[in-house]
Amino acid sequence: MSNRADDAARLSSAVASNPSDRISWHNLAAAEGDLGRVVEAEAAARRAIALGVAAPETRLVLARALQGLRRLDEAEATFEEAIALRPAYVEAHRDLAQLAWMRTGDANAALSRLDIAIARTPRESGLHLVRSVVLEFAGDRARALSAVEAGLAQVPDDTALLRQAAHLCVETGDTQRALLFAQRASNLAPAGSALELTTMCEALLASGRILEADAAAEALLRAQPANQYALALQATSWRLKGDRRYASLHDYGSLVASGKLDTPAGFDTLEAFLQALARELEGLHGFRAHPLQQSVRGGSQLHLQAPELARPLINSLFQSINAAVQRHLAKLGPGQDVLRARNTGRFGFSGAWSVRLRSGGHHADHVHPHGWLSSACYIALPPSVGNSTDRAGWLRLGKPAVPTIPLLEAEHYVRPEPGLLVLFPAYMWHGVEPFESESPRLSVAFDVVPA
């Protein structure tokens, strides 16, 4: 993020000294968008277009900024403009399909524009991949696999399609095919490619080939020591083979912290603050369905970018969160393990979002590959969640996303309470149990990285 901030500062100086430099305006828009400064991204993109930039990439940056500003009709129209300029523009199709899905919860509506593009350019592998992902996250794994197989019929050596096919076969328990797809991807990719190595490790875990999975995870970590997903895969192999090192990575007593937030200034009680914050967040959640390739199922996710973080109530929340994270880092202290070895006592937020789960909603088990500390902060809960004896709506830790032989279950649970903040290593598998209630489950989460 700091590099993009430097880029934005440099580009701001460039356009100030040469206001007619349309390429710098486009680059500034992209940098501001990456930083979540969507107001600035929109202004810079519009300036680039006014100066004559006809590239679809500029429309994509603008559309994303408009979506971040919750001007959704304008965003859809601008994604369409980008596609009109480049009919097989994979990134624009992906974002448009996701936006349509989140607005409607209708997979067919999300795929309507994409299907036209696939019919016209059937050998564009990325379009088939997007179609498969939409169907997967709409809950139709059979059609998702058919979509990726249709892509492979056109482009049989596309490694991204092969990885998606392997992933779907792991999910559905067809481990023999998963291994075949993963091996084909590995054979086609450069030696030691992280993406293919990850896919192979997942397929090996699902097939019960634990020692080979452990070796694959070890190779991945040698190449990417801070990759939290690789750590999770290795920890899973250690747990399966009874390696003592697993316990140190999953010392829930010392590595997981939970406690109530400080009451922000201006409020008599934490409860009063949370009630006001819940009203604010409810007003910002505008989607019917969850985003693609995230853990949410049965609810909506709101990306907290610069405009949201500047709102007084959300800003106050993060002031309280900042104090809690600082206390947790001081308590963790330095050490030789993979978490404490990176603890400088200083940190930054690398992303933040709010999730509104409706009845039947949950989080699939996952980790945050680029994080360091992950979190869950509870804003408003159905009464049944806090009082449940069956752990409905609770946070679970330790259940792998990859189905294993034998099947591994969660090892640690946290009962949500309004105002409770939970912090844990980003490499720990975590998910949320489904719940039933007429009231939503409203939370905020973020990732922390060392500074």
Tab-separated table of C-alpha atoms in Angstrom:
chain	number	residue	atom	x	y	z
A	1	MET	CA	0.000	0.000	0.000
A	2	SER	CA	2.833	2.380	0.834
A	3	ASN	CA	4.252	1.946	-2.683
A	4	ARG	CA	0.911	2.883	-4.207
A	5	ALA	CA	0.738	5.901	-1.896
A	6	ASP	CA	4.157	6.954	-3.175
A	7	ASP	CA	2.944	6.408	-6.756
A	8	ALA	CA	-0.121	8.561	-6.119
A	9	ALA	CA	1.983	11.360	-4.641
A	10	ARG	CA	4.406	11.260	-7.584
A	11	LEU	CA	1.609	11.224	-10.141
A	12	SER	CA	-0.216	14.069	-8.395
A	13	SER	CA	2.924	16.161	-8.806
A	14	ALA	CA	3.176	15.118	-12.457
A	15	VAL	CA	-0.363	16.222	-13.333
A	16	ALA	CA	0.032	19.418	-11.328
A	17	SER	CA	3.035	20.380	-13.457
A	18	ASN	CA	1.494	19.078	-16.699
A	19	PRO	CA	-2.326	19.061	-16.480
A	20	SER	CA	-2.683	17.831	-20.058
A	21	ASP	CA	-0.722	14.599	-19.406
A	22	ARG	CA	-3.597	12.188	-19.929
A	23	ILE	CA	-1.539	9.051	-19.274
A	24	SER	CA	-0.494	10.350	-15.871
A	25	TRP	CA	-4.143	11.127	-15.106
A	26	HIS	CA	-5.060	7.532	-15.911
A	27	ASN	CA	-2.197	6.184	-13.792
A	28	LEU	CA	-3.178	8.475	-10.939
A	29	ALA	CA	-6.765	7.190	-11.134
A	30	ALA	CA	-5.522	3.607	-10.924
A	31	ALA	CA	-3.252	4.369	-7.946
A	32	GLU	CA	-6.012	6.214	-6.088
A	33	GLY	CA	-8.401	3.341	-6.753
A	34	ASP	CA	-5.907	0.828	-5.367
A	35	LEU	CA	-5.673	2.953	-2.225
A	36	GLY	CA	-9.464	2.968	-1.820
A	37	ARG	CA	-9.639	6.716	-2.463
A	38	VAL	CA	-12.586	6.362	-4.785
A	39	VAL	CA	-13.546	10.049	-4.904
A	40	GLU	CA	-10.079	10.938	-6.151
A	41	ALA	CA	-10.048	7.925	-8.490
A	42	GLU	CA	-13.285	9.016	-10.131
A	43	ALA	CA	-12.057	12.583	-10.617
A	44	ALA	CA	-8.725	11.495	-12.127
A	45	ALA	CA	-10.341	8.920	-14.433
A	46	ARG	CA	-12.862	11.463	-15.706
A	47	ARG	CA	-10.040	13.922	-16.349
A	48	ALA	CA	-8.119	11.289	-18.351
A	49	ILE	CA	-11.220	10.526	-20.428
A	50	ALA	CA	-11.895	14.219	-21.010
A	51	LEU	CA	-8.339	14.552	-22.318
A	52	GLY	CA	-9.011	11.841	-24.885
A	53	VAL	CA	-7.988	8.553	-23.268
A	54	ALA	CA	-10.057	5.921	-25.063
A	55	ALA	CA	-8.609	2.882	-23.312
A	56	PRO	CA	-11.057	0.451	-21.701
A	57	GLU	CA	-8.742	0.277	-18.672
A	58	THR	CA	-9.677	3.857	-17.776
A	59	ARG	CA	-13.372	2.977	-17.890
A	60	LEU	CA	-12.688	0.000	-15.659
A	61	VAL	CA	-10.960	2.209	-13.075
A	62	LEU	CA	-13.868	4.660	-13.261
A	63	ALA	CA	-16.483	1.920	-12.940
A	64	ARG	CA	-14.783	0.501	-9.867
A	65	ALA	CA	-14.653	3.949	-8.294
A	66	LEU	CA	-18.360	4.476	-9.003
A	67	GLN	CA	-19.158	1.125	-7.422
A	68	GLY	CA	-17.128	2.134	-4.380
A	69	LEU	CA	-19.205	5.299	-4.217
A	70	ARG	CA	-22.357	3.123	-4.381
A	71	ARG	CA	-23.508	4.730	-7.633
A	72	LEU	CA	-24.315	1.299	-8.943
A	73	ASP	CA	-26.319	2.113	-12.068
A	74	GLU	CA	-23.508	4.370	-13.256
A	75	ALA	CA	-20.964	1.683	-12.407
A	76	GLU	CA	-22.813	-0.944	-14.459
A	77	ALA	CA	-23.079	1.408	-17.417
A	78	THR	CA	-19.356	2.194	-17.219
A	79	PHE	CA	-18.380	-1.483	-17.044
A	80	GLU	CA	-20.501	-1.873	-20.200
A	81	GLU	CA	-18.552	0.974	-21.829
A	82	ALA	CA	-15.280	-0.804	-21.079
A	83	ILE	CA	-16.641	-4.013	-22.619
A	84	ALA	CA	-17.895	-2.162	-25.686
A	85	LEU	CA	-14.339	-0.949	-26.242
A	86	ARG	CA	-12.910	-4.457	-25.730
A	87	PRO	CA	-15.615	-7.150	-26.039
A	88	ALA	CA	-13.503	-9.905	-24.442
A	89	TYR	CA	-12.139	-7.737	-21.583
A	90	VAL	CA	-11.965	-10.373	-18.848
A	91	GLU	CA	-11.484	-8.041	-15.857
A	92	ALA	CA	-14.463	-5.882	-16.855
A	93	HIS	CA	-16.657	-8.932	-17.439
A	94	ARG	CA	-15.675	-10.305	-14.044
A	95	ASP	CA	-16.504	-7.083	-12.236
A	96	LEU	CA	-19.765	-6.584	-14.134
A	97	ALA	CA	-20.875	-10.164	-13.465
A	98	GLN	CA	-20.031	-9.788	-9.775
A	99	LEU	CA	-21.922	-6.511	-9.503
A	100	ALA	CA	-24.986	-7.989	-11.207
A	101	TRP	CA	-24.828	-11.042	-8.929
A	102	MET	CA	-24.487	-8.968	-5.742
A	103	ARG	CA	-27.366	-6.697	-6.769
A	104	THR	CA	-29.766	-9.478	-7.752
A	105	GLY	CA	-28.597	-12.792	-6.325
A	106	ASP	CA	-29.476	-14.195	-9.771
A	107	ALA	CA	-26.677	-16.132	-11.456
A	108	ASN	CA	-28.380	-16.077	-14.840
A	109	ALA	CA	-28.635	-12.284	-14.719
A	110	ALA	CA	-24.963	-12.124	-13.759
A	111	LEU	CA	-23.994	-14.332	-16.711
A	112	SER	CA	-26.125	-12.746	-19.445
A	113	ARG	CA	-23.477	-10.369	-20.812
A	114	LEU	CA	-20.688	-12.885	-20.257
A	115	ASP	CA	-22.424	-15.644	-22.222
A	116	ILE	CA	-22.678	-13.371	-25.253
A	117	ALA	CA	-18.949	-12.679	-25.059
A	118	ILE	CA	-18.109	-16.399	-24.750
A	119	ALA	CA	-20.227	-17.193	-27.800
A	120	ARG	CA	-18.286	-14.597	-29.789
A	121	THR	CA	-14.803	-15.422	-28.438
A	122	PRO	CA	-14.935	-19.059	-27.262
A	123	ARG	CA	-11.143	-19.359	-26.987
A	124	GLU	CA	-10.809	-16.555	-24.426
A	125	SER	CA	-10.049	-18.751	-21.424
A	126	GLY	CA	-10.556	-16.006	-18.857
A	127	LEU	CA	-14.211	-15.652	-19.778
A	128	HIS	CA	-14.820	-19.346	-19.110
A	129	LEU	CA	-13.033	-18.992	-15.780
A	130	VAL	CA	-15.242	-16.059	-14.762
A	131	ARG	CA	-18.342	-18.059	-15.719
A	132	SER	CA	-17.195	-20.983	-13.576
A	133	VAL	CA	-16.456	-18.734	-10.591
A	134	VAL	CA	-19.872	-17.057	-10.772
A	135	LEU	CA	-21.616	-20.433	-10.786
A	136	GLU	CA	-19.414	-21.740	-7.971
A	137	PHE	CA	-20.241	-18.834	-5.686
A	138	ALA	CA	-23.888	-19.034	-6.653
A	139	GLY	CA	-23.756	-22.519	-5.126
A	140	ASP	CA	-23.922	-24.587	-8.336
A	141	ARG	CA	-20.683	-26.580	-8.356
A	142	ALA	CA	-21.878	-29.000	-11.040
A	143	ARG	CA	-22.493	-26.186	-13.539
A	144	ALA	CA	-19.275	-24.492	-12.399
A	145	LEU	CA	-17.313	-27.625	-13.308
A	146	SER	CA	-19.150	-27.916	-16.628
A	147	ALA	CA	-18.233	-24.302	-17.380
A	148	VAL	CA	-14.543	-24.870	-16.739
A	149	GLU	CA	-14.586	-28.094	-18.755
A	150	ALA	CA	-16.143	-26.180	-21.660
A	151	GLY	CA	-13.240	-23.765	-21.418
A	152	LEU	CA	-10.704	-26.576	-21.383
A	153	ALA	CA	-12.305	-28.045	-24.499
A	154	GLN	CA	-11.384	-24.775	-26.214
A	155	VAL	CA	-8.068	-24.075	-24.473
A	156	PRO	CA	-6.846	-27.397	-23.010
A	157	ASP	CA	-3.512	-26.077	-21.754
A	158	ASP	CA	-4.767	-23.079	-19.793
A	159	THR	CA	-3.323	-23.416	-16.297
A	160	ALA	CA	-5.889	-21.142	-14.624
A	161	LEU	CA	-8.726	-23.320	-15.939
A	162	LEU	CA	-6.897	-26.464	-14.856
A	163	ARG	CA	-6.442	-25.071	-11.354
A	164	GLN	CA	-10.136	-24.179	-11.134
A	165	ALA	CA	-11.081	-27.670	-12.316
A	166	ALA	CA	-8.823	-29.231	-9.675
A	167	HIS	CA	-10.273	-26.969	-6.984
A	168	LEU	CA	-13.861	-27.896	-7.886
A	169	CYS	CA	-13.021	-31.595	-7.941
A	170	VAL	CA	-11.495	-31.276	-4.465
A	171	GLU	CA	-14.681	-29.556	-3.291
A	172	THR	CA	-16.888	-32.315	-4.681
A	173	GLY	CA	-14.699	-35.181	-3.445
A	174	ASP	CA	-13.470	-36.337	-6.856
A	175	THR	CA	-9.878	-36.475	-5.707
A	176	GLN	CA	-8.559	-38.617	-8.567
A	177	ARG	CA	-9.617	-36.050	-11.140
A	178	ALA	CA	-8.392	-33.254	-8.881
A	179	LEU	CA	-4.910	-34.762	-8.910
A	180	LEU	CA	-4.999	-35.213	-12.680
A	181	PHE	CA	-5.965	-31.585	-13.263
A	182	ALA	CA	-3.411	-30.354	-10.718
A	183	GLN	CA	-0.663	-32.437	-12.315
A	184	ARG	CA	-1.502	-31.134	-15.787
A	185	ALA	CA	-1.317	-27.560	-14.487
A	186	SER	CA	2.034	-28.256	-12.794
A	187	ASN	CA	3.465	-29.818	-15.947
A	188	LEU	CA	2.544	-26.739	-17.986
A	189	ALA	CA	3.655	-24.084	-15.491
A	190	PRO	CA	7.230	-22.981	-14.760
A	191	ALA	CA	8.945	-25.188	-12.194
A	192	GLY	CA	8.014	-24.200	-8.661
A	193	SER	CA	5.118	-21.945	-9.705
A	194	ALA	CA	3.304	-20.957	-6.507
A	195	LEU	CA	-0.226	-21.165	-7.893
A	196	GLU	CA	0.211	-24.653	-9.281
A	197	LEU	CA	2.086	-25.814	-6.184
A	198	THR	CA	-0.810	-24.599	-4.021
A	199	THR	CA	-3.360	-26.456	-6.145
A	200	MET	CA	-1.287	-29.627	-6.012
A	201	CYS	CA	-0.969	-29.383	-2.233
A	202	GLU	CA	-4.758	-29.066	-1.868
A	203	ALA	CA	-5.361	-32.087	-4.097
A	204	LEU	CA	-2.785	-34.134	-2.179
A	205	LEU	CA	-4.354	-33.246	1.180
A	206	ALA	CA	-7.802	-34.165	-0.111
A	207	SER	CA	-6.416	-37.476	-1.401
A	208	GLY	CA	-4.813	-38.438	1.916
A	209	ARG	CA	-1.274	-38.199	0.541
A	210	ILE	CA	-0.058	-36.280	3.553
A	211	LEU	CA	3.725	-36.581	3.222
A	212	GLU	CA	3.606	-35.354	-0.375
A	213	ALA	CA	1.294	-32.513	0.642
A	214	ASP	CA	3.703	-31.544	3.406
A	215	ALA	CA	6.591	-31.443	0.934
A	216	ALA	CA	4.562	-29.261	-1.441
A	217	ALA	CA	3.668	-26.841	1.367
A	218	GLU	CA	7.311	-26.715	2.448
A	219	ALA	CA	8.402	-25.843	-1.094
A	220	LEU	CA	5.754	-23.142	-1.287
A	221	LEU	CA	6.893	-21.618	2.004
A	222	ARG	CA	10.524	-21.588	0.910
A	223	ALA	CA	9.470	-19.416	-2.011
A	224	GLN	CA	6.937	-17.310	-0.068
A	225	PRO	CA	7.673	-17.389	3.696
A	226	ALA	CA	4.934	-14.885	4.568
A	227	ASN	CA	2.201	-16.627	2.549
A	228	GLN	CA	-0.446	-17.289	5.199
A	229	TYR	CA	-2.299	-19.789	3.024
A	230	ALA	CA	0.879	-21.820	2.587
A	231	LEU	CA	1.302	-21.792	6.381
A	232	ALA	CA	-2.263	-23.048	6.752
A	233	LEU	CA	-1.653	-25.872	4.292
A	234	GLN	CA	1.533	-26.911	6.064
A	235	ALA	CA	-0.161	-26.723	9.454
A	236	THR	CA	-2.911	-28.977	8.122
A	237	SER	CA	-0.403	-31.567	6.962
A	238	TRP	CA	1.337	-31.371	10.351
A	239	ARG	CA	-1.956	-31.896	12.168
A	240	LEU	CA	-2.790	-34.909	10.008
A	241	LYS	CA	0.541	-36.602	10.590
A	242	GLY	CA	0.719	-35.747	14.294
A	243	ASP	CA	3.676	-33.380	14.027
A	244	ARG	CA	4.330	-31.608	17.347
A	245	ARG	CA	5.039	-28.345	15.546
A	246	TYR	CA	1.323	-27.964	14.831
A	247	ALA	CA	0.536	-27.171	18.464
A	248	SER	CA	2.851	-24.140	18.516
A	249	LEU	CA	1.151	-22.697	15.432
A	250	HIS	CA	-2.277	-23.231	16.993
A	251	ASP	CA	-1.760	-22.291	20.613
A	252	TYR	CA	-5.221	-20.799	20.887
A	253	GLY	CA	-4.676	-19.727	24.471
A	254	SER	CA	-1.835	-17.341	23.662
A	255	LEU	CA	-2.355	-16.521	19.986
A	256	VAL	CA	-6.093	-15.745	19.995
A	257	ALA	CA	-7.209	-12.659	21.882
A	258	SER	CA	-10.763	-11.523	22.548
A	259	GLY	CA	-12.003	-8.573	24.518
A	260	LYS	CA	-14.486	-5.737	24.517
A	261	LEU	CA	-13.636	-2.519	22.696
A	262	ASP	CA	-13.042	0.726	24.540
A	263	THR	CA	-16.079	3.004	24.504
A	264	PRO	CA	-15.402	5.798	22.001
A	265	ALA	CA	-15.401	9.394	23.196
A	266	GLY	CA	-18.784	11.041	23.075
A	267	PHE	CA	-20.751	7.975	24.143
A	268	ASP	CA	-21.814	7.031	27.663
A	269	THR	CA	-21.761	3.318	26.968
A	270	LEU	CA	-20.336	0.922	24.399
A	271	GLU	CA	-23.873	-0.324	23.749
A	272	ALA	CA	-25.040	3.160	22.734
A	273	PHE	CA	-22.115	3.496	20.343
A	274	LEU	CA	-22.741	0.084	18.786
A	275	GLN	CA	-26.411	0.858	18.231
A	276	ALA	CA	-25.521	4.071	16.387
A	277	LEU	CA	-22.797	2.298	14.401
A	278	ALA	CA	-25.157	-0.541	13.464
A	279	ARG	CA	-27.627	1.963	12.000
A	280	GLU	CA	-24.808	3.567	10.027
A	281	LEU	CA	-23.526	0.271	8.612
A	282	GLU	CA	-27.013	-1.013	7.821
A	283	GLY	CA	-27.534	2.084	5.694
A	284	LEU	CA	-24.353	1.346	3.736
A	285	HIS	CA	-25.033	-2.333	3.019
A	286	GLY	CA	-26.795	-2.230	-0.328
A	287	PHE	CA	-26.288	-5.673	-1.884
A	288	ARG	CA	-28.504	-8.761	-1.848
A	289	ALA	CA	-25.772	-11.369	-2.323
A	290	HIS	CA	-22.185	-12.050	-1.307
A	291	PRO	CA	-19.176	-11.163	-3.500
A	292	LEU	CA	-17.251	-13.675	-5.570
A	293	GLN	CA	-14.202	-15.474	-4.191
A	294	GLN	CA	-14.791	-14.368	-0.608
A	295	SER	CA	-15.863	-16.393	2.423
A	296	VAL	CA	-19.324	-14.866	2.914
A	297	ARG	CA	-22.330	-17.040	2.126
A	298	GLY	CA	-25.868	-15.777	2.558
A	299	GLY	CA	-25.274	-12.098	3.129
A	300	SER	CA	-23.503	-9.007	1.876
A	301	GLN	CA	-19.999	-7.595	2.266
A	302	LEU	CA	-19.170	-3.902	2.343
A	303	HIS	CA	-15.610	-2.838	1.526
A	304	LEU	CA	-14.623	-0.066	3.944
A	305	GLN	CA	-12.616	2.372	1.843
A	306	ALA	CA	-11.488	5.929	2.457
A	307	PRO	CA	-14.974	7.539	2.326
A	308	GLU	CA	-16.397	5.019	4.800
A	309	LEU	CA	-13.371	5.149	7.098
A	310	ALA	CA	-13.686	8.940	7.241
A	311	ARG	CA	-17.241	8.757	8.616
A	312	PRO	CA	-17.170	9.784	12.297
A	313	LEU	CA	-18.709	6.607	13.709
A	314	ILE	CA	-16.559	4.251	11.641
A	315	ASN	CA	-13.500	6.367	12.386
A	316	SER	CA	-14.282	6.093	16.112
A	317	LEU	CA	-14.615	2.330	15.776
A	318	PHE	CA	-11.157	2.066	14.261
A	319	GLN	CA	-9.667	4.271	16.957
A	320	SER	CA	-10.898	1.742	19.523
A	321	ILE	CA	-9.692	-1.129	17.329
A	322	ASN	CA	-6.280	0.511	16.972
A	323	ALA	CA	-5.890	0.641	20.763
A	324	ALA	CA	-6.922	-3.015	21.124
A	325	VAL	CA	-4.476	-4.182	18.441
A	326	GLN	CA	-1.676	-2.211	20.076
A	327	ARG	CA	-2.385	-3.906	23.415
A	328	HIS	CA	-2.439	-7.330	21.770
A	329	LEU	CA	0.921	-6.802	20.052
A	330	ALA	CA	2.475	-5.672	23.327
A	331	LYS	CA	1.152	-8.788	25.045
A	332	LEU	CA	2.365	-11.069	22.231
A	333	GLY	CA	5.854	-9.628	22.372
A	334	PRO	CA	8.763	-10.813	20.201
A	335	GLY	CA	9.599	-14.427	19.528
A	336	GLN	CA	10.869	-16.989	17.048
A	337	ASP	CA	7.526	-18.378	15.853
A	338	VAL	CA	6.098	-17.232	12.510
A	339	LEU	CA	3.736	-14.737	14.152
A	340	ARG	CA	5.930	-13.126	16.789
A	341	ALA	CA	9.024	-13.049	14.573
A	342	ARG	CA	7.316	-10.300	12.542
A	343	ASN	CA	6.064	-8.345	15.562
A	344	THR	CA	7.706	-4.930	15.521
A	345	GLY	CA	5.062	-3.404	17.766
A	346	ARG	CA	3.997	-1.250	14.830
A	347	PHE	CA	1.280	-2.128	12.358
A	348	GLY	CA	-0.991	-0.958	9.585
A	349	PHE	CA	-4.412	-1.993	8.326
A	350	SER	CA	-4.263	-3.697	4.939
A	351	GLY	CA	-7.990	-3.938	4.363
A	352	ALA	CA	-11.296	-3.590	6.192
A	353	TRP	CA	-14.867	-4.628	5.488
A	354	SER	CA	-18.252	-5.155	7.083
A	355	VAL	CA	-20.370	-8.292	6.703
A	356	ARG	CA	-24.136	-8.536	7.139
A	357	LEU	CA	-25.250	-12.165	7.340
A	358	ARG	CA	-28.925	-12.985	7.043
A	359	SER	CA	-30.703	-16.090	8.325
A	360	GLY	CA	-28.962	-19.222	7.088
A	361	GLY	CA	-25.785	-17.279	6.372
A	362	HIS	CA	-22.287	-18.321	7.337
A	363	HIS	CA	-18.624	-17.950	6.430
A	364	ALA	CA	-16.828	-20.731	4.600
A	365	ASP	CA	-13.543	-21.689	6.241
A	366	HIS	CA	-10.625	-19.669	4.901
A	367	VAL	CA	-7.459	-17.757	5.735
A	368	HIS	CA	-6.160	-14.381	4.598
A	369	PRO	CA	-3.066	-15.108	2.452
A	370	HIS	CA	-1.618	-11.596	2.574
A	371	GLY	CA	-2.478	-10.750	6.171
A	372	TRP	CA	-0.643	-11.247	9.441
A	373	LEU	CA	-3.358	-10.760	12.053
A	374	SER	CA	-6.992	-11.296	11.166
A	375	SER	CA	-10.057	-10.274	13.118
A	376	ALA	CA	-13.753	-10.335	13.840
A	377	CYS	CA	-15.509	-7.442	15.547
A	378	TYR	CA	-19.188	-7.879	16.396
A	379	ILE	CA	-21.497	-4.897	16.033
A	380	ALA	CA	-25.033	-6.331	16.247
A	381	LEU	CA	-26.200	-9.915	16.745
A	382	PRO	CA	-29.475	-11.804	16.766
A	383	PRO	CA	-30.329	-12.763	20.371
A	384	SER	CA	-30.235	-16.429	19.395
A	385	VAL	CA	-26.552	-16.231	18.399
A	386	GLY	CA	-25.192	-15.023	21.702
A	387	ASN	CA	-27.372	-17.421	23.688
A	388	SER	CA	-27.150	-20.477	21.446
A	389	THR	CA	-25.985	-23.794	22.850
A	390	ASP	CA	-25.383	-25.279	19.393
A	391	ARG	CA	-22.804	-22.594	18.471
A	392	ALA	CA	-25.038	-21.160	15.745
A	393	GLY	CA	-23.390	-18.004	14.403
A	394	TRP	CA	-20.192	-18.576	16.405
A	395	LEU	CA	-16.666	-18.067	15.095
A	396	ARG	CA	-14.831	-21.367	14.599
A	397	LEU	CA	-11.090	-21.838	14.251
A	398	GLY	CA	-9.062	-24.784	12.994
A	399	LYS	CA	-11.373	-26.427	10.443
A	400	PRO	CA	-9.531	-26.594	7.101
A	401	ALA	CA	-11.212	-25.394	3.925
A	402	VAL	CA	-9.742	-28.416	2.158
A	403	PRO	CA	-11.602	-31.674	2.873
A	404	THR	CA	-9.054	-34.082	4.324
A	405	ILE	CA	-8.695	-37.788	5.093
A	406	PRO	CA	-9.582	-38.119	7.923
A	407	LEU	CA	-11.893	-35.109	8.021
A	408	LEU	CA	-10.631	-32.471	10.448
A	409	GLU	CA	-13.057	-30.434	12.548
A	410	ALA	CA	-12.761	-27.088	14.315
A	411	GLU	CA	-10.695	-27.001	17.500
A	412	HIS	CA	-11.674	-23.666	19.011
A	413	TYR	CA	-14.862	-21.582	19.120
A	414	VAL	CA	-15.567	-18.006	20.150
A	415	ARG	CA	-19.062	-16.938	21.165
A	416	PRO	CA	-19.841	-13.549	19.610
A	417	GLU	CA	-20.949	-10.631	21.771
A	418	PRO	CA	-21.710	-7.070	20.656
A	419	GLY	CA	-18.534	-5.028	21.041
A	420	LEU	CA	-16.245	-8.051	21.192
A	421	LEU	CA	-13.070	-7.928	19.091
A	422	VAL	CA	-11.294	-11.203	18.300
A	423	LEU	CA	-7.722	-11.205	16.944
A	424	PHE	CA	-5.930	-14.296	15.635
A	425	PRO	CA	-3.106	-15.214	13.227
A	426	ALA	CA	-4.085	-14.822	9.582
A	427	TYR	CA	-2.895	-18.376	8.856
A	428	MET	CA	-5.534	-19.920	11.138
A	429	TRP	CA	-8.480	-21.453	9.312
A	430	HIS	CA	-11.624	-19.671	10.417
A	431	GLY	CA	-15.288	-19.687	9.515
A	432	VAL	CA	-18.734	-18.992	10.981
A	433	GLU	CA	-21.400	-21.539	11.819
A	434	PRO	CA	-24.787	-21.026	10.091
A	435	PHE	CA	-27.609	-19.534	12.157
A	436	GLU	CA	-31.348	-18.971	11.810
A	437	SER	CA	-32.911	-15.665	12.806
A	438	GLU	CA	-35.047	-12.862	11.441
A	439	SER	CA	-32.361	-10.430	12.639
A	440	PRO	CA	-29.039	-10.055	10.786
A	441	ARG	CA	-25.572	-10.711	12.166
A	442	LEU	CA	-23.502	-7.544	11.622
A	443	SER	CA	-19.727	-7.488	11.986
A	444	VAL	CA	-16.602	-5.644	10.918
A	445	ALA	CA	-13.300	-7.304	10.062
A	446	PHE	CA	-9.851	-6.176	8.963
A	447	ASP	CA	-6.335	-7.420	8.370
A	448	VAL	CA	-3.264	-6.122	10.157
A	449	VAL	CA	0.274	-6.264	8.753
A	450	PRO	CA	3.566	-5.328	10.457
A	451	ALA	CA	4.850	-1.812	9.806
